[in-house]
Amino acid sequence: MTIAEIAAKNEYNYGHMTIGECIAVAAESGMTVGEAILTEACDVTGKSKEEIAASMEEAFGHNLCAAKIGVEDGSSFLLGSVGQDLTRENAPMIVEDAFVNKIVAYTLAAQVGNHSIGLRPCAGTGDSCPYTGFVKALKEDYDDADLIARIMAVILKIGGEFRIGKATTGCNMEGFGAGAAATAAAFVELAGGEPSQMETAMVLALSPTISVPCTPRVLVPGLCATHIGGGILIARLASQLAMYTTVPTNVPIDVMIAMAAQCHLASAKHIVPITIDYMEPFFKHNEKVDAYISDEIKAEEQARQQALIRKATEESRQLANKSNPITAPFGEAVVGGSSLGVGSPTNCARIAHFLAKGEVKKVKIELYAEMFARRAINVPGILMAAVDGHGTSNAEAYRDSLDVARQKGVEVEILEIPEHSIQRVTIEATEGNSMVESVNSGGARLILKDAYPSVERAREIAKELNIVIIDE
């Protein structure tokens, strides 16, 4: 079957397939993903692969010129001359892989060129940098025209989806997120990886970028370098994990991209304003522009920024004051993979166990939405703590807790509750019941909200068990 026939059979919108659908079609047809994308483009446009390749070459022309400027003599008001710094003779290596190092250097050079002559944007000019860095390095190190065309097709197909998803500010749908996802896919195509490996690589690369804001608003010097350069490094890690390890993923890439787009909107509304508050004192200014701003407004702006720096400094001091000494930095080990997802609810249940008296007959577990969704990992910990008082490091008890609860005839009730971050464990026991309500916190810690029969006794128990209770 042709890929058009496979697409029709699966009811895909041929000509506008998602990247996930392109991967599925490629897997079924025996093509690489790049071949499938090129074939779709040829079928829809009526052009040959050579003509499609020429169009992509033309699309990259301006951006490759910008990268050349960044390498040769360009300097940026945000990134300095980093492109020259990383490509001059005897330049420092970011990574020992010469090809990957070249991609990173050219990616940063492209951003320098962006500040000189601009870049042709895809999702934004941010992701044009890693795309351009990858293609520039590829064209220098490889002369297989078909391979180069396939990789450009993969990058531009993915970039096109992120272009639509990027509805507002945020690097998760631009240089960092889109760049990481597209170049992870490019690494897999380059290595001749399987379509399924490309999907895994993209999912792994995209995950760390979810909700990452801009740097922010592209006015703070230097920060963009680790966004766009980091996208390449994450992409390399993700592609290697996907192709050469047994790391599992079960999230379809289409779901991942859809989630990234929605988180992008939420980030712009809730996270970006915070980053702007804290970073505004460090924005680059143009004195010629500021000449049009009144002295009164500039004085108010400066006073606000100085107040923010004082506030941030005090907040940092509070963090330092509450930090553990380096001689005893860690809490107790947490089985199950997450100090927040497992450790905190387990410790909530452990306090409830020692508040109760007698044999445990029933455990009622109430979890807010996120923890309820993660019940596969937190309920075993809650039960081992509630039924037998085991701590978070007891791997054997964690493994056997559900079986132990059944063997002891303990009734278990698990409910989702609407209160944000609340975890509540209620124990019915032969000589005295108990309840602990707490706010979930990282590091296996918790904020104690309420306890029965005694909040004071619950605090004492936490101290005896070395469970960290933090104040709101």
mmCIF file of N, CA, C and O in Angstrom, residues 375-426:
data_model
loop_
_atom_site.group_PDB
_atom_site.id
_atom_site.type_symbol
_atom_site.label_atom_id
_atom_site.label_comp_id
_atom_site.label_asym_id
_atom_site.label_seq_id
_atom_site.Cartn_x
_atom_site.Cartn_y
_atom_site.Cartn_z
ATOM 1 N N ARG A 375 -1.948 7.554 41.684
ATOM 2 C CA ARG A 375 -2.206 6.591 42.763
ATOM 3 C C ARG A 375 -1.450 5.276 42.605
ATOM 4 O O ARG A 375 -1.215 4.570 43.581
ATOM 5 N N ALA A 376 -1.053 4.939 41.370
ATOM 6 C CA ALA A 376 -0.320 3.688 41.172
ATOM 7 C C ALA A 376 0.986 3.669 41.947
ATOM 8 O O ALA A 376 1.455 2.598 42.359
ATOM 9 N N ILE A 377 1.572 4.853 42.169
ATOM 10 C CA ILE A 377 2.834 4.880 42.910
ATOM 11 C C ILE A 377 2.662 5.327 44.356
ATOM 12 O O ILE A 377 3.472 4.962 45.212
ATOM 13 N N ASN A 378 1.619 6.125 44.662
ATOM 14 C CA ASN A 378 1.542 6.616 46.034
ATOM 15 C C ASN A 378 0.716 5.747 46.976
ATOM 16 O O ASN A 378 0.987 5.693 48.176
ATOM 17 N N VAL A 379 -0.284 5.029 46.455
ATOM 18 C CA VAL A 379 -1.108 4.199 47.342
ATOM 19 C C VAL A 379 -0.299 3.090 48.025
ATOM 20 O O VAL A 379 -0.476 2.845 49.220
ATOM 21 N N PRO A 380 0.625 2.399 47.321
ATOM 22 C CA PRO A 380 1.441 1.410 48.044
ATOM 23 C C PRO A 380 2.192 2.009 49.225
ATOM 24 O O PRO A 380 2.291 1.396 50.294
ATOM 25 N N GLY A 381 2.729 3.216 49.053
ATOM 26 C CA GLY A 381 3.434 3.865 50.144
ATOM 27 C C GLY A 381 2.500 4.262 51.269
ATOM 28 O O GLY A 381 2.814 4.096 52.461
ATOM 29 N N ILE A 382 1.343 4.798 50.919
ATOM 30 C CA ILE A 382 0.368 5.198 51.936
ATOM 31 C C ILE A 382 -0.071 3.985 52.755
ATOM 32 O O ILE A 382 -0.161 4.051 53.992
ATOM 33 N N LEU A 383 -0.326 2.885 52.085
ATOM 34 C CA LEU A 383 -0.803 1.692 52.796
ATOM 35 C C LEU A 383 0.269 1.097 53.710
ATOM 36 O O LEU A 383 -0.016 0.681 54.829
ATOM 37 N N MET A 384 1.521 1.049 53.245
ATOM 38 C CA MET A 384 2.553 0.471 54.117
ATOM 39 C C MET A 384 2.733 1.325 55.366
ATOM 40 O O MET A 384 3.036 0.825 56.453
ATOM 41 N N ALA A 385 2.537 2.639 55.224
ATOM 42 C CA ALA A 385 2.668 3.536 56.365
ATOM 43 C C ALA A 385 1.431 3.487 57.256
ATOM 44 O O ALA A 385 1.549 3.438 58.490
ATOM 45 N N ALA A 386 0.255 3.483 56.656
ATOM 46 C CA ALA A 386 -0.984 3.520 57.439
ATOM 47 C C ALA A 386 -1.235 2.212 58.177
ATOM 48 O O ALA A 386 -1.682 2.203 59.331
ATOM 49 N N VAL A 387 -0.947 1.081 57.552
ATOM 50 C CA VAL A 387 -1.260 -0.219 58.145
ATOM 51 C C VAL A 387 -0.189 -0.637 59.158
ATOM 52 O O VAL A 387 -0.504 -1.102 60.262
ATOM 53 N N ASP A 388 1.081 -0.452 58.810
ATOM 54 C CA ASP A 388 2.160 -0.955 59.673
ATOM 55 C C ASP A 388 3.163 0.107 60.111
ATOM 56 O O ASP A 388 4.132 -0.214 60.808
ATOM 57 N N GLY A 389 2.979 1.356 59.692
ATOM 58 C CA GLY A 389 3.864 2.419 60.145
ATOM 59 C C GLY A 389 5.216 2.458 59.477
ATOM 60 O O GLY A 389 6.145 3.101 59.973
ATOM 61 N N HIS A 390 5.376 1.787 58.352
ATOM 62 C CA HIS A 390 6.670 1.743 57.678
ATOM 63 C C HIS A 390 7.050 3.111 57.112
ATOM 64 O O HIS A 390 6.196 3.888 56.676
ATOM 65 N N GLY A 391 8.355 3.384 57.088
ATOM 66 C CA GLY A 391 8.857 4.624 56.535
ATOM 67 C C GLY A 391 9.025 4.578 55.033
ATOM 68 O O GLY A 391 8.879 3.519 54.396
ATOM 69 N N THR A 392 9.382 5.716 54.474
ATOM 70 C CA THR A 392 9.432 5.848 53.008
ATOM 71 C C THR A 392 10.538 5.040 52.356
ATOM 72 O O THR A 392 10.518 4.850 51.143
ATOM 73 N N SER A 393 11.514 4.571 53.136
ATOM 74 C CA SER A 393 12.647 3.857 52.538
ATOM 75 C C SER A 393 12.470 2.345 52.502
ATOM 76 O O SER A 393 13.335 1.639 51.995
ATOM 77 N N ASN A 394 11.346 1.847 53.002
ATOM 78 C CA ASN A 394 11.167 0.402 53.108
ATOM 79 C C ASN A 394 10.680 -0.166 51.771
ATOM 80 O O ASN A 394 9.480 -0.253 51.512
ATOM 81 N N ALA A 395 11.613 -0.565 50.938
ATOM 82 C CA ALA A 395 11.271 -1.026 49.589
ATOM 83 C C ALA A 395 10.460 -2.319 49.615
ATOM 84 O O ALA A 395 9.542 -2.503 48.808
ATOM 85 N N GLU A 396 10.797 -3.231 50.523
ATOM 86 C CA GLU A 396 10.070 -4.500 50.590
ATOM 87 C C GLU A 396 8.625 -4.283 51.010
ATOM 88 O O GLU A 396 7.704 -4.852 50.420
ATOM 89 N N ALA A 397 8.422 -3.438 52.024
ATOM 90 C CA ALA A 397 7.058 -3.152 52.472
ATOM 91 C C ALA A 397 6.266 -2.437 51.384
ATOM 92 O O ALA A 397 5.070 -2.694 51.199
ATOM 93 N N TYR A 398 6.927 -1.535 50.663
ATOM 94 C CA TYR A 398 6.262 -0.828 49.564
ATOM 95 C C TYR A 398 5.791 -1.815 48.503
ATOM 96 O O TYR A 398 4.654 -1.740 48.021
ATOM 97 N N ARG A 399 6.647 -2.774 48.180
ATOM 98 C CA ARG A 399 6.315 -3.755 47.147
ATOM 99 C C ARG A 399 5.138 -4.631 47.550
ATOM 100 O O ARG A 399 4.284 -4.990 46.728
ATOM 101 N N ASP A 400 5.056 -4.958 48.849
ATOM 102 C CA ASP A 400 4.071 -5.948 49.308
ATOM 103 C C ASP A 400 2.846 -5.335 49.969
ATOM 104 O O ASP A 400 1.969 -6.067 50.438
ATOM 105 N N SER A 401 2.761 -4.005 50.031
ATOM 106 C CA SER A 401 1.764 -3.370 50.900
ATOM 107 C C SER A 401 0.322 -3.710 50.543
ATOM 108 O O SER A 401 -0.514 -3.908 51.426
ATOM 109 N N LEU A 402 -0.001 -3.777 49.253
ATOM 110 C CA LEU A 402 -1.385 -4.090 48.882
ATOM 111 C C LEU A 402 -1.741 -5.525 49.273
ATOM 112 O O LEU A 402 -2.853 -5.784 49.768
ATOM 113 N N ASP A 403 -0.806 -6.438 49.068
ATOM 114 C CA ASP A 403 -1.056 -7.831 49.471
ATOM 115 C C ASP A 403 -1.192 -7.946 50.982
ATOM 116 O O ASP A 403 -2.059 -8.675 51.487
ATOM 117 N N VAL A 404 -0.354 -7.220 51.707
ATOM 118 C CA VAL A 404 -0.414 -7.260 53.173
ATOM 119 C C VAL A 404 -1.757 -6.720 53.666
ATOM 120 O O VAL A 404 -2.377 -7.293 54.572
ATOM 121 N N ALA A 405 -2.200 -5.621 53.068
ATOM 122 C CA ALA A 405 -3.486 -5.052 53.475
ATOM 123 C C ALA A 405 -4.625 -6.047 53.252
ATOM 124 O O ALA A 405 -5.517 -6.192 54.106
ATOM 125 N N ARG A 406 -4.599 -6.746 52.114
ATOM 126 C CA ARG A 406 -5.636 -7.755 51.849
ATOM 127 C C ARG A 406 -5.528 -8.909 52.838
ATOM 128 O O ARG A 406 -6.546 -9.397 53.368
ATOM 129 N N GLN A 407 -4.332 -9.380 53.099
ATOM 130 C CA GLN A 407 -4.146 -10.492 54.040
ATOM 131 C C GLN A 407 -4.633 -10.148 55.428
ATOM 132 O O GLN A 407 -5.167 -11.003 56.151
ATOM 133 N N LYS A 408 -4.470 -8.887 55.831
ATOM 134 C CA LYS A 408 -4.899 -8.468 57.167
ATOM 135 C C LYS A 408 -6.370 -8.069 57.207
ATOM 136 O O LYS A 408 -6.883 -7.727 58.276
ATOM 137 N N GLY A 409 -7.027 -8.109 56.060
ATOM 138 C CA GLY A 409 -8.440 -7.772 56.008
ATOM 139 C C GLY A 409 -8.723 -6.289 56.174
ATOM 140 O O GLY A 409 -9.820 -5.903 56.602
ATOM 141 N N VAL A 410 -7.764 -5.456 55.838
ATOM 142 C CA VAL A 410 -7.948 -4.006 55.972
ATOM 143 C C VAL A 410 -8.793 -3.492 54.806
ATOM 144 O O VAL A 410 -8.481 -3.740 53.639
ATOM 145 N N GLU A 411 -9.861 -2.785 55.125
ATOM 146 C CA GLU A 411 -10.686 -2.163 54.091
ATOM 147 C C GLU A 411 -9.977 -0.908 53.600
ATOM 148 O O GLU A 411 -9.463 -0.116 54.395
ATOM 149 N N VAL A 412 -9.956 -0.718 52.295
ATOM 150 C CA VAL A 412 -9.279 0.435 51.705
ATOM 151 C C VAL A 412 -10.259 1.210 50.830
ATOM 152 O O VAL A 412 -10.943 0.624 49.984
ATOM 153 N N GLU A 413 -10.317 2.498 51.055
ATOM 154 C CA GLU A 413 -11.166 3.391 50.249
ATOM 155 C C GLU A 413 -10.287 4.509 49.706
ATOM 156 O O GLU A 413 -9.550 5.154 50.466
ATOM 157 N N ILE A 414 -10.341 4.725 48.396
ATOM 158 C CA ILE A 414 -9.510 5.742 47.745
ATOM 159 C C ILE A 414 -10.421 6.716 47.017
ATOM 160 O O ILE A 414 -11.208 6.318 46.153
ATOM 161 N N LEU A 415 -10.302 7.992 47.354
ATOM 162 C CA LEU A 415 -11.192 8.997 46.778
ATOM 163 C C LEU A 415 -10.390 10.171 46.218
ATOM 164 O O LEU A 415 -9.321 10.517 46.732
ATOM 165 N N GLU A 416 -10.920 10.793 45.177
ATOM 166 C CA GLU A 416 -10.381 12.046 44.672
ATOM 167 C C GLU A 416 -11.152 13.192 45.305
ATOM 168 O O GLU A 416 -12.376 13.146 45.399
ATOM 169 N N ILE A 417 -10.431 14.226 45.760
ATOM 170 C CA ILE A 417 -11.075 15.376 46.387
ATOM 171 C C ILE A 417 -10.694 16.648 45.632
ATOM 172 O O ILE A 417 -9.648 16.711 44.981
ATOM 173 N N PRO A 418 -11.523 17.688 45.713
ATOM 174 C CA PRO A 418 -11.272 18.890 44.912
ATOM 175 C C PRO A 418 -10.250 19.844 45.499
ATOM 176 O O PRO A 418 -9.701 20.675 44.774
ATOM 177 N N GLU A 419 -9.958 19.745 46.808
ATOM 178 C CA GLU A 419 -9.057 20.708 47.428
ATOM 179 C C GLU A 419 -7.640 20.560 46.864
ATOM 180 O O GLU A 419 -7.060 19.484 46.927
ATOM 181 N N HIS A 420 -7.085 21.657 46.387
ATOM 182 C CA HIS A 420 -5.775 21.605 45.737
ATOM 183 C C HIS A 420 -4.686 21.253 46.745
ATOM 184 O O HIS A 420 -4.602 21.831 47.827
ATOM 185 N N SER A 421 -3.846 20.281 46.366
ATOM 186 C CA SER A 421 -2.655 19.867 47.122
ATOM 187 C C SER A 421 -2.960 19.148 48.436
ATOM 188 O O SER A 421 -2.042 18.815 49.173
ATOM 189 N N ILE A 422 -4.223 18.904 48.726
ATOM 190 C CA ILE A 422 -4.583 18.254 49.996
ATOM 191 C C ILE A 422 -4.482 16.733 49.866
ATOM 192 O O ILE A 422 -4.913 16.144 48.872
ATOM 193 N N GLN A 423 -3.914 16.127 50.897
ATOM 194 C CA GLN A 423 -3.903 14.678 51.048
ATOM 195 C C GLN A 423 -4.402 14.387 52.462
ATOM 196 O O GLN A 423 -3.933 14.976 53.428
ATOM 197 N N ARG A 424 -5.360 13.489 52.548
ATOM 198 C CA ARG A 424 -6.003 13.210 53.836
ATOM 199 C C ARG A 424 -6.064 11.704 54.041
ATOM 200 O O ARG A 424 -6.559 10.972 53.170
ATOM 201 N N VAL A 425 -5.565 11.231 55.157
ATOM 202 C CA VAL A 425 -5.589 9.805 55.475
ATOM 203 C C VAL A 425 -6.356 9.619 56.786
ATOM 204 O O VAL A 425 -6.007 10.223 57.816
ATOM 205 N N THR A 426 -7.392 8.802 56.721
ATOM 206 C CA THR A 426 -8.214 8.505 57.899
ATOM 207 C C THR A 426 -8.095 7.022 58.205
ATOM 208 O O THR A 426 -8.242 6.185 57.302
#
